[in-house]
Coordinates of N, CA and C in Angstrom, one line a residue:
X638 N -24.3 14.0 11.8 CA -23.4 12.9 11.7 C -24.3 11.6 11.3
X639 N -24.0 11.0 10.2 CA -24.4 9.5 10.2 C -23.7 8.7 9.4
X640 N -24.1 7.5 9.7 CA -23.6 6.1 9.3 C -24.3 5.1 8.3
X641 N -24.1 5.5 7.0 CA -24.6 4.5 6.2 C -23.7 3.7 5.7
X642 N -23.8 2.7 5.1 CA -23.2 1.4 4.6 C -23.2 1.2 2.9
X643 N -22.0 1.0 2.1 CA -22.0 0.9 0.5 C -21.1 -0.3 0.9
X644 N -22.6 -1.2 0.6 CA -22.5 -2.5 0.2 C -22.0 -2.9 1.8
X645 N -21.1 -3.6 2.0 CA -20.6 -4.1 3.6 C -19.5 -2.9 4.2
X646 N -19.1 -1.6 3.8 CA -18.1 -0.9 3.9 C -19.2 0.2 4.7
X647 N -18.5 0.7 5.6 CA -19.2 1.3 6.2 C -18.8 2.9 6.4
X648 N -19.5 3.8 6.4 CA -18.9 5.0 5.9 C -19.7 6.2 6.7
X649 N -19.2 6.5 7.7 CA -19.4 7.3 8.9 C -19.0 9.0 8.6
X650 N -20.5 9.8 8.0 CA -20.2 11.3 7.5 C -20.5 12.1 8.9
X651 N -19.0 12.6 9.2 CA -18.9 13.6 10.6 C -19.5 14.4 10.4
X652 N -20.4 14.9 9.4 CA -20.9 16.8 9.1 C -20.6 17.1 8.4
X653 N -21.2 18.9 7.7 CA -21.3 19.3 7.2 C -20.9 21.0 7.3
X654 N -20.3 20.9 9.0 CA -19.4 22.1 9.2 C -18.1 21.7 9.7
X655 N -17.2 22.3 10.9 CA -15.9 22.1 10.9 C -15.7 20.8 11.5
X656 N -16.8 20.4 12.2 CA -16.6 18.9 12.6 C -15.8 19.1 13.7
X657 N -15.6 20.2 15.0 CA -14.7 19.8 15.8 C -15.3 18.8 16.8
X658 N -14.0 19.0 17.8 CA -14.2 18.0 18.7 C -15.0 18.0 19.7
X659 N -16.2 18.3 20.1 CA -17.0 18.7 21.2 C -16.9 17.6 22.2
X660 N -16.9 17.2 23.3 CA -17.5 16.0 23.8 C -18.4 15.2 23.3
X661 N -19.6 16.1 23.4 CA -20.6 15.1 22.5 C -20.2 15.0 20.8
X662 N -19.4 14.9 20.3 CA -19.2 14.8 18.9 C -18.1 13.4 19.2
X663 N -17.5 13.6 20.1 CA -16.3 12.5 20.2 C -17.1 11.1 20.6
X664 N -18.4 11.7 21.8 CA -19.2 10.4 22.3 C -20.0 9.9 21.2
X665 N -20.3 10.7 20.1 CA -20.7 10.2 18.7 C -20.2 9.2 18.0
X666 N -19.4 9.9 17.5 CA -18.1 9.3 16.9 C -17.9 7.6 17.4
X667 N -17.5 7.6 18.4 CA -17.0 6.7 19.3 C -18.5 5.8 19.0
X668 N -19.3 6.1 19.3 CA -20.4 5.2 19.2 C -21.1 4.4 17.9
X669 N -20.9 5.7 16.8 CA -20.9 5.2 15.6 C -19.2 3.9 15.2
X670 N -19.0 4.3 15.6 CA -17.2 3.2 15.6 C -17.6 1.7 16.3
X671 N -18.4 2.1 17.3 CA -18.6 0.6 17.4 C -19.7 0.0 17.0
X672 N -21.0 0.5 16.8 CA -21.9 0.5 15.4 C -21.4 -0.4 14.4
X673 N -20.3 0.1 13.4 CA -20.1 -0.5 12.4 C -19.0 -1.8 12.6
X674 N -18.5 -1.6 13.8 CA -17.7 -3.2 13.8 C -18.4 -4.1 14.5
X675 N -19.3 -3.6 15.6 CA -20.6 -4.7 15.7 C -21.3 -5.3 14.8
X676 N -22.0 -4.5 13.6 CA -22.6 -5.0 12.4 C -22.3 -5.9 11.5
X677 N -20.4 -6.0 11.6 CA -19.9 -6.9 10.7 C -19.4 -6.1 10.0
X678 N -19.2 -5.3 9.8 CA -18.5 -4.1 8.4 C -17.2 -4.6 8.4
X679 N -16.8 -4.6 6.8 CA -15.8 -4.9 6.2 C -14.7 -3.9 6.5
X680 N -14.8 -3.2 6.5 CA -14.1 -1.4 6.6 C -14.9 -0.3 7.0
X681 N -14.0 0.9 7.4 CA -14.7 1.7 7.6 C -14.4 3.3 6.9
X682 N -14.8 3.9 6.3 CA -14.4 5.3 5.9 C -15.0 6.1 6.7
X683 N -14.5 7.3 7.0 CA -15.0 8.3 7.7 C -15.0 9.5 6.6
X684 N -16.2 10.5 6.6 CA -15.6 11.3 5.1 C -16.6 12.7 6.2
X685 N -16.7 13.7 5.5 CA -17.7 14.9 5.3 C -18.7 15.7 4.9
X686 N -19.7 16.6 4.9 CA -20.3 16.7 3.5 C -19.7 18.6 3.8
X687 N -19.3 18.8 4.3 CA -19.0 20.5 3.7 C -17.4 20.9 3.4
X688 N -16.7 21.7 3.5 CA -15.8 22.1 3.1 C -14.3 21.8 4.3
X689 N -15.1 21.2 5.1 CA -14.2 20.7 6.5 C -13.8 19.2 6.5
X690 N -13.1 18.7 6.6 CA -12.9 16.9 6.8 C -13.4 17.2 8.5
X691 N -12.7 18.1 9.2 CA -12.1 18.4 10.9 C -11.2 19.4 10.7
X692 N -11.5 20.2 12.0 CA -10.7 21.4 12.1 C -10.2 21.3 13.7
X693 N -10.5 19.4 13.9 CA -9.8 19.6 15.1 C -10.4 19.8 16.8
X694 N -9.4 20.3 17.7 CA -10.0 20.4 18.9 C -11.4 21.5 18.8
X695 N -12.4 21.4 19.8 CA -13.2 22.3 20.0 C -12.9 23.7 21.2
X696 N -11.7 24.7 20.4 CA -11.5 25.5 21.6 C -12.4 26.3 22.0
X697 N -13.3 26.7 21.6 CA -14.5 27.5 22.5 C -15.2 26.8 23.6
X698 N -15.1 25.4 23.4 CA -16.0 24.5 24.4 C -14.4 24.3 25.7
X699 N -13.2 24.3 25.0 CA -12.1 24.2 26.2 C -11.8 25.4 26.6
X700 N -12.3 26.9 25.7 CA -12.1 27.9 26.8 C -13.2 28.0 28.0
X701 N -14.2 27.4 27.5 CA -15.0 27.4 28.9 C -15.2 26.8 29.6
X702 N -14.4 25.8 29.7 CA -14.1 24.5 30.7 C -12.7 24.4 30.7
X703 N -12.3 25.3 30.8 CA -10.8 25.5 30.8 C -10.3 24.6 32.3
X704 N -11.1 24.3 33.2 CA -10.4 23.4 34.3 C -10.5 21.8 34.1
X705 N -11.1 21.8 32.4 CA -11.2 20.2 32.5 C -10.8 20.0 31.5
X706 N -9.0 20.9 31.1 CA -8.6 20.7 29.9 C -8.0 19.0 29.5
X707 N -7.3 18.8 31.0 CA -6.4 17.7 30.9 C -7.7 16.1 30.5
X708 N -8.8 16.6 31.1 CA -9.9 15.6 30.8 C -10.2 15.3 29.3
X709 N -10.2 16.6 28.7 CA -10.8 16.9 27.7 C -9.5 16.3 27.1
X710 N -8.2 16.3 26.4 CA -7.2 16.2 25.9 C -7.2 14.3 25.7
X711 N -7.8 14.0 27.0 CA -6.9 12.4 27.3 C -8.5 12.1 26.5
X712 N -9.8 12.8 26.3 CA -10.8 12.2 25.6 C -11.0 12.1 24.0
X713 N -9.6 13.4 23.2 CA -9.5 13.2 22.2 C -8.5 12.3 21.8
X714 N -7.3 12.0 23.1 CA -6.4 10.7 22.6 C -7.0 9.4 22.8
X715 N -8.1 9.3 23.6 CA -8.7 7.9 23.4 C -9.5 7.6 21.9
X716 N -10.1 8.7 21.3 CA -10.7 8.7 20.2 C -9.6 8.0 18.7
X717 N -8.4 8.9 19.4 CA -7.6 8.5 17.9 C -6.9 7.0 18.2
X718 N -6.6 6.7 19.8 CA -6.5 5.4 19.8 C -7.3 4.5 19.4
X719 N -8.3 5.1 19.7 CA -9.5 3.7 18.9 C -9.4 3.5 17.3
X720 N -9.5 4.3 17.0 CA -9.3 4.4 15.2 C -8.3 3.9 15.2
X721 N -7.1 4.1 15.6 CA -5.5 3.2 15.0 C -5.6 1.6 15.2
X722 N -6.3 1.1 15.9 CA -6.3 -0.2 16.6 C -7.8 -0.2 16.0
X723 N -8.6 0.0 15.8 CA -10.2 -0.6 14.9 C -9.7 -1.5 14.3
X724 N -10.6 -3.2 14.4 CA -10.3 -3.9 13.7 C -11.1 -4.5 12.5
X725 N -11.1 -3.5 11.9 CA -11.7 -3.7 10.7 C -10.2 -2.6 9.7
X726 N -10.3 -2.7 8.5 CA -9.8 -1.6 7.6 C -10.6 -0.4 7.7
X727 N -10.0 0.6 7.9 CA -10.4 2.3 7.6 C -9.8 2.9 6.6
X728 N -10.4 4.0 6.3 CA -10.0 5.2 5.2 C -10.6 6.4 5.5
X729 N -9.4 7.5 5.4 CA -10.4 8.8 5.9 C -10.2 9.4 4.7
X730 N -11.5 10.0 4.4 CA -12.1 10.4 3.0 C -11.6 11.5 3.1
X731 N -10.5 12.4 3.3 CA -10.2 13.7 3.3 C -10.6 14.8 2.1
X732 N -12.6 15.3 2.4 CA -12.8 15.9 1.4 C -12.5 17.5 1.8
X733 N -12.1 18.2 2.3 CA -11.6 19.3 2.6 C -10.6 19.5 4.3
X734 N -10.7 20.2 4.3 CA -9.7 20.9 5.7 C -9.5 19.6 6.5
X735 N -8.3 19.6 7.0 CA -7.9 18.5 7.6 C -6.7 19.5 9.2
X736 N -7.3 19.8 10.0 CA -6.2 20.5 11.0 C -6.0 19.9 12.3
X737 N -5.0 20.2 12.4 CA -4.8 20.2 13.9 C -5.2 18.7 14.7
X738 N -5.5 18.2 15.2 CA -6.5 17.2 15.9 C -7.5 16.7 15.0
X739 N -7.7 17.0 13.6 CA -8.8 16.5 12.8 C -7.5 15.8 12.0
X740 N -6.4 16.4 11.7 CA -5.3 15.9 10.5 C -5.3 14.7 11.4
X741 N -4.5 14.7 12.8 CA -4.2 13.7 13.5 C -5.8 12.3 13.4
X742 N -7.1 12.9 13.5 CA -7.6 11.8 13.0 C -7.2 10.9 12.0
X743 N -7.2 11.4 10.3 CA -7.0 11.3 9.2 C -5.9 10.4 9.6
X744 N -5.0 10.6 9.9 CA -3.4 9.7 10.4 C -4.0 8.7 11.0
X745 N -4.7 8.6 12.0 CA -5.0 7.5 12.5 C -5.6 6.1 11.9
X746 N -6.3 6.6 10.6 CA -6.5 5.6 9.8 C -5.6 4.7 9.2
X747 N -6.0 3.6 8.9 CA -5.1 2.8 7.9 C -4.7 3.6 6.5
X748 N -5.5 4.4 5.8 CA -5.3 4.9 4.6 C -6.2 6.4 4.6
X749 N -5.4 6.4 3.5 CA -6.2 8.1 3.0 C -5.6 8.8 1.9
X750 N -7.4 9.1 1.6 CA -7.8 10.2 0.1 C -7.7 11.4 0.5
X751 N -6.9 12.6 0.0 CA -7.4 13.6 -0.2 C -8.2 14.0 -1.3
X752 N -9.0 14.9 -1.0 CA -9.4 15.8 -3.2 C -8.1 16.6 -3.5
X753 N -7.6 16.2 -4.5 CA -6.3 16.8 -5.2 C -6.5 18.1 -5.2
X754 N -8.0 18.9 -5.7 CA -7.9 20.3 -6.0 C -7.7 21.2 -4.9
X755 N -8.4 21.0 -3.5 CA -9.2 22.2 -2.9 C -9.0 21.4 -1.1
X756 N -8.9 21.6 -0.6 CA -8.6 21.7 0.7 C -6.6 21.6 1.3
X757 N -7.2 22.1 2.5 CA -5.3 21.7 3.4 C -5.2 20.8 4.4
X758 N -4.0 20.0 4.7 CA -3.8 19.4 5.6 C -2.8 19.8 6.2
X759 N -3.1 20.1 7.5 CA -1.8 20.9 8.0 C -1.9 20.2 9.9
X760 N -0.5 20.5 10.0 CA -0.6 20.6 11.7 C 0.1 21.7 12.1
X761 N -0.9 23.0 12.7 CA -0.2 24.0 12.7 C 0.4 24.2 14.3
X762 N 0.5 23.3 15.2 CA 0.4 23.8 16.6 C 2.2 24.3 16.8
X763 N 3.1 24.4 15.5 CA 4.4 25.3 15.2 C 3.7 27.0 15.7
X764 N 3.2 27.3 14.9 CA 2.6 28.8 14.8 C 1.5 28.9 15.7
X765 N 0.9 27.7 16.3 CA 0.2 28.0 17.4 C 0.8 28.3 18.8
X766 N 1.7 27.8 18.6 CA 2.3 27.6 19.7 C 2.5 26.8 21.1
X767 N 1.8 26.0 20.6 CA 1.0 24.5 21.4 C 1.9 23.7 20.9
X768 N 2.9 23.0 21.9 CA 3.8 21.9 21.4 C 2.5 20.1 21.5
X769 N 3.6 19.5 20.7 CA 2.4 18.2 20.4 C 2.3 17.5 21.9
X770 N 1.3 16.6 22.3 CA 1.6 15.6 23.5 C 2.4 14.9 23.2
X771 N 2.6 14.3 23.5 CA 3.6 12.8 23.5 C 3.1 12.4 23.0
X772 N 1.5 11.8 23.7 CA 0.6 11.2 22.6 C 0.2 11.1 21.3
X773 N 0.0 12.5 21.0 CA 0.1 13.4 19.5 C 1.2 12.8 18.5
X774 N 2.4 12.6 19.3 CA 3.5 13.2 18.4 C 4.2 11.5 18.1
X775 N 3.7 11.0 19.0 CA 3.7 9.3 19.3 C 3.2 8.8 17.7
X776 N 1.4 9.1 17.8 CA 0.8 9.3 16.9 C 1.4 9.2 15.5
X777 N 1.9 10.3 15.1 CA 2.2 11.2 14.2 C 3.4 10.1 13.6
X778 N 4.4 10.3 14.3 CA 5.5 9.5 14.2 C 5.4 7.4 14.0
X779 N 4.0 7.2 14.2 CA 4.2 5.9 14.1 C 3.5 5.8 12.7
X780 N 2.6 7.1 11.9 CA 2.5 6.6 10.9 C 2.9 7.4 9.9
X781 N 3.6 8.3 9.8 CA 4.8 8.9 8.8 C 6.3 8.9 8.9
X782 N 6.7 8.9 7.5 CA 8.5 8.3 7.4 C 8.9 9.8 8.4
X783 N 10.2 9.6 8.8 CA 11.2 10.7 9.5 C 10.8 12.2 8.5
X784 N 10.8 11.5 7.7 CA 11.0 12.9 6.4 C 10.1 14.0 6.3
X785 N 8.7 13.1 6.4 CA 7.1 13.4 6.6 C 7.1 14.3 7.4
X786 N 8.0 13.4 8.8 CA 7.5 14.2 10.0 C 8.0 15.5 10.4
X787 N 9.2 15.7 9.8 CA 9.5 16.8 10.3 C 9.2 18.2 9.0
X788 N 8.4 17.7 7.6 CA 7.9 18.5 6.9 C 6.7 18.9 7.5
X789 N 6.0 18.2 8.1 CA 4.2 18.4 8.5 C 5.2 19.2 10.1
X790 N 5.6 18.9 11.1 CA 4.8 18.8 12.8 C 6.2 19.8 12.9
X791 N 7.1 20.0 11.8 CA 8.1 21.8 12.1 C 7.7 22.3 12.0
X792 N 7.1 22.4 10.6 CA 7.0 24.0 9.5 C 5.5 24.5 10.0
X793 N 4.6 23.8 10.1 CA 3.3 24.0 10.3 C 3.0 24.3 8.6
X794 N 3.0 23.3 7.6 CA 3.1 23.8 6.4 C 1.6 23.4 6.0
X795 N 1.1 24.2 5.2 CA -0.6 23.7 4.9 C -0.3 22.6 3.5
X796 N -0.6 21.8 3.6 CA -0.6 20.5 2.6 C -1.6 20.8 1.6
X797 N -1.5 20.9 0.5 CA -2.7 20.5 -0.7 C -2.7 18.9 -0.8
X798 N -3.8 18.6 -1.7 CA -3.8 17.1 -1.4 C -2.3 16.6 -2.2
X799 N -2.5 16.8 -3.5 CA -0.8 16.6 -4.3 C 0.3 16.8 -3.3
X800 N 0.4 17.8 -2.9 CA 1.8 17.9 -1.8 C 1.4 16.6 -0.6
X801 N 0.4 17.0 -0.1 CA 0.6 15.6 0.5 C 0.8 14.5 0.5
X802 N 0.4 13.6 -1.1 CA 0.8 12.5 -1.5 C 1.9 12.1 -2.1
X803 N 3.3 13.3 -2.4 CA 4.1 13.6 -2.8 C 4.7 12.7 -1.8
X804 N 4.8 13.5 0.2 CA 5.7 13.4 1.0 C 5.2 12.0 1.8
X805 N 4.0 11.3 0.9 CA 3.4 10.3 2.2 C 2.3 10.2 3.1
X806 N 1.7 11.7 2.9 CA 0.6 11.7 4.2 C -0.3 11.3 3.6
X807 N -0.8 11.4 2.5 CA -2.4 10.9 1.9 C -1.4 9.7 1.5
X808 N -2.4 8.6 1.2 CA -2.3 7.5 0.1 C -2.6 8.2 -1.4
X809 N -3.5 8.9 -1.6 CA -3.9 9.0 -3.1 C -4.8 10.3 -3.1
X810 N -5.1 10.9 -4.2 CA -5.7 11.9 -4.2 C -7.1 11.7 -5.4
X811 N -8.1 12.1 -5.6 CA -9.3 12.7 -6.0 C -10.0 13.7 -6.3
X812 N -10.6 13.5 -7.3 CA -11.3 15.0 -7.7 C -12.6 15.2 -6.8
X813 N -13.4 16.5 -7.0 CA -14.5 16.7 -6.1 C -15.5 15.6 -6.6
X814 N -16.2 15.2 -5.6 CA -17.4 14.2 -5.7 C -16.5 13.0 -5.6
X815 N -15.7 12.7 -5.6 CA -14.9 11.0 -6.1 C -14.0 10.7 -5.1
X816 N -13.6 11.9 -4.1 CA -12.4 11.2 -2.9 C -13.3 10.2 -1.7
X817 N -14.8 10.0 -1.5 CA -15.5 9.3 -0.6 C -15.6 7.7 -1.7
X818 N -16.0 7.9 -2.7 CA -15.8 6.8 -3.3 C -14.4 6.1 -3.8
X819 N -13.6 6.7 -3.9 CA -12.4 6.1 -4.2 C -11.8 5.5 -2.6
X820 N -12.3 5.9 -1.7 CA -12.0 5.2 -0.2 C -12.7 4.1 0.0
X821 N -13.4 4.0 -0.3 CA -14.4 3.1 -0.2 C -13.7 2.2 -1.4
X822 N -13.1 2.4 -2.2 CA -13.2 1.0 -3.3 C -11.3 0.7 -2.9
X823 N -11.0 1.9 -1.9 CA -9.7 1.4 -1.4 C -9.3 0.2 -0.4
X824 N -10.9 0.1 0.0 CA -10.8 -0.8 1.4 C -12.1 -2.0 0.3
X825 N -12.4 -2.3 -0.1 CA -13.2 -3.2 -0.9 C -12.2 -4.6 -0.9
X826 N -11.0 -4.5 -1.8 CA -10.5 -5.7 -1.7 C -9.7 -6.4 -0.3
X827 N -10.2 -5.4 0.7 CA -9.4 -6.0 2.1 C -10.7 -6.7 2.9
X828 N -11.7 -6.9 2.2 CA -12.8 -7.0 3.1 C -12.5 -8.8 3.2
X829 N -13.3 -9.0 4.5 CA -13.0 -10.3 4.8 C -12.3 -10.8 5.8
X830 N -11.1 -9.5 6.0 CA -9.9 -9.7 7.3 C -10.7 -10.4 8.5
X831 N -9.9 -11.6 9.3 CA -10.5 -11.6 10.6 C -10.1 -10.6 11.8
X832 N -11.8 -10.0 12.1 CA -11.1 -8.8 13.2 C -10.5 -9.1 14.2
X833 N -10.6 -10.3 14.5 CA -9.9 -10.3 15.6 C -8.1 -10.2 15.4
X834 N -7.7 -10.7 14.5 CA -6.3 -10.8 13.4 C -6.2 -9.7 13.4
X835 N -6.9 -8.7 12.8 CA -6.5 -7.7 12.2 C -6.5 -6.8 13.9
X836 N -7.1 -6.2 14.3 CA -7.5 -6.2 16.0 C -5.7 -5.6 16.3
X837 N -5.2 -7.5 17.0 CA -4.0 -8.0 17.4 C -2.9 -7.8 16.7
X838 N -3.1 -7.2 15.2 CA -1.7 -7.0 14.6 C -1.5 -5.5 14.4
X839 N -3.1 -4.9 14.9 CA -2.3 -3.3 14.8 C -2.1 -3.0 16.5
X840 N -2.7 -3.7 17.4 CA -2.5 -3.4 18.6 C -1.3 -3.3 18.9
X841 N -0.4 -4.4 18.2 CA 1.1 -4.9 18.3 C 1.8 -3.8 17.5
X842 N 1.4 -3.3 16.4 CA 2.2 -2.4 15.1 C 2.0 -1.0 15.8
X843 N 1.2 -0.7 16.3 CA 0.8 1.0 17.4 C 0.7 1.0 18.7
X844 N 1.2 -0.3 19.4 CA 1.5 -0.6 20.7 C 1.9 0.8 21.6
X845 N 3.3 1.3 21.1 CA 4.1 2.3 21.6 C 3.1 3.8 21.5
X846 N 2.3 3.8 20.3 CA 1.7 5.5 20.3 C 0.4 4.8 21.0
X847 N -0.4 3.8 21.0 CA -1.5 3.5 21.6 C -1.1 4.0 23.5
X848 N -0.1 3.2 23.9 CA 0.4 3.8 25.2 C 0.4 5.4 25.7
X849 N 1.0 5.7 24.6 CA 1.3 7.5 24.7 C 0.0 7.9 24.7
X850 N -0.7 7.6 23.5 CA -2.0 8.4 23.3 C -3.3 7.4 25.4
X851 N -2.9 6.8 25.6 CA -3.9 6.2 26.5 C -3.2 6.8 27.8
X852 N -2.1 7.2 28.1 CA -0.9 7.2 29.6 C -2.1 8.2 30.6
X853 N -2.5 7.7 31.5 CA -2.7 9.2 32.7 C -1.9 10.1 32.4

């Protein structure tokens, strides 16, 4: 994982495998997050370098701490609550797989690229059989239309990037090599916002899933 900067935009690469959620990958994350809004960054992208954007929770690390699920659960909704309320502009560079708890990242942003050709975005916890949290579904529902919601968090349907920008879930799509830079030039003309402004108007716009995703 690291954090370099194009130009004042700041662009946080999770990896180069599935990118799940480990504890220490979240305490990462999290740290790199405030890194770039300490430094002044205009925006932020989050992108990948392998064939994964996120694949989501880390279940091998919660089948073996399987008594500290509820711990573990409320540390990946604090993660996405930070992202929805960051006050800077974000973009999640969706260069492959987007699932489960990694899609719900991706959503948490202000905006999003997929690559048109080659990866999915899916929320499969239909066929998993894992219903959403409240938190989750809070989430979900505060940043896709009715329509969205019940094509993505029924069907468990795998999204190509096109289908996804068809129904709403991506902003826009890209070819390979070009969905990290097309994020980055998506958040370029927003640079400037005061964070504190910007901060206080999504706190107020995600109020209701910020609660869900934060509740004991």
């Amino acid at each position: 994982m690291k954090l370099t900067y194009d130009d004042k935009i700041a662009v946080l690469d999770l990896g180069d495998d599935e990118n799940r959620f480990s504890p220490d990958f979240l305490d990462e994350v999290e740290r790199m997050l405030d890194d770039a809004v300490s430094s002044g960054a205009h925006g932020l992208v989050t992108t990948a370098g392998g064939k994964f954007y996120s694949n989501g929770l880390d279940l091998d690390w919660l089948a073996a701490h399987s008594d500290r699920g509820d711990w573990y659960v409320g540390r990946v909704q604090a993660l996405l609550a930070k992202v929805l309320t960051l006050p800077i502009p974000t973009a999640a560079a969706v260069v492959g797989h987007a699932f489960g708890a990694g899609a719900m990242l991706a959503i948490a942003h202000d905006f999003r690229v997929m690559r048109a050709d080659r990866g999915f975005f899916c929320f499969p916890e239909v066929d998993i059989r894992i219903p959403f949290t409240p938190g989750m579904a809070a989430l979900i529902q505060a940043k896709l239309t009715p329509q969205a919601q019940v094509a993505s968090m029924t069907t468990g349907r795998r999204f190509g990037g096109v289908d996804a920008a068809a129904v709403g879930i991506v902003d826009g799509t890209a070819g390979e090599g070009a969905v990290t830079p097309a994020a980055v030039e998506l958040l370029r003309p927003l640079a400037g916002k005061d964070p504190g402004t910007l901060g206080a108007i999504k706190a107020g716009m995600f109020g209701p899933a910020v609660a869900a995703l934060t509740a004991e």
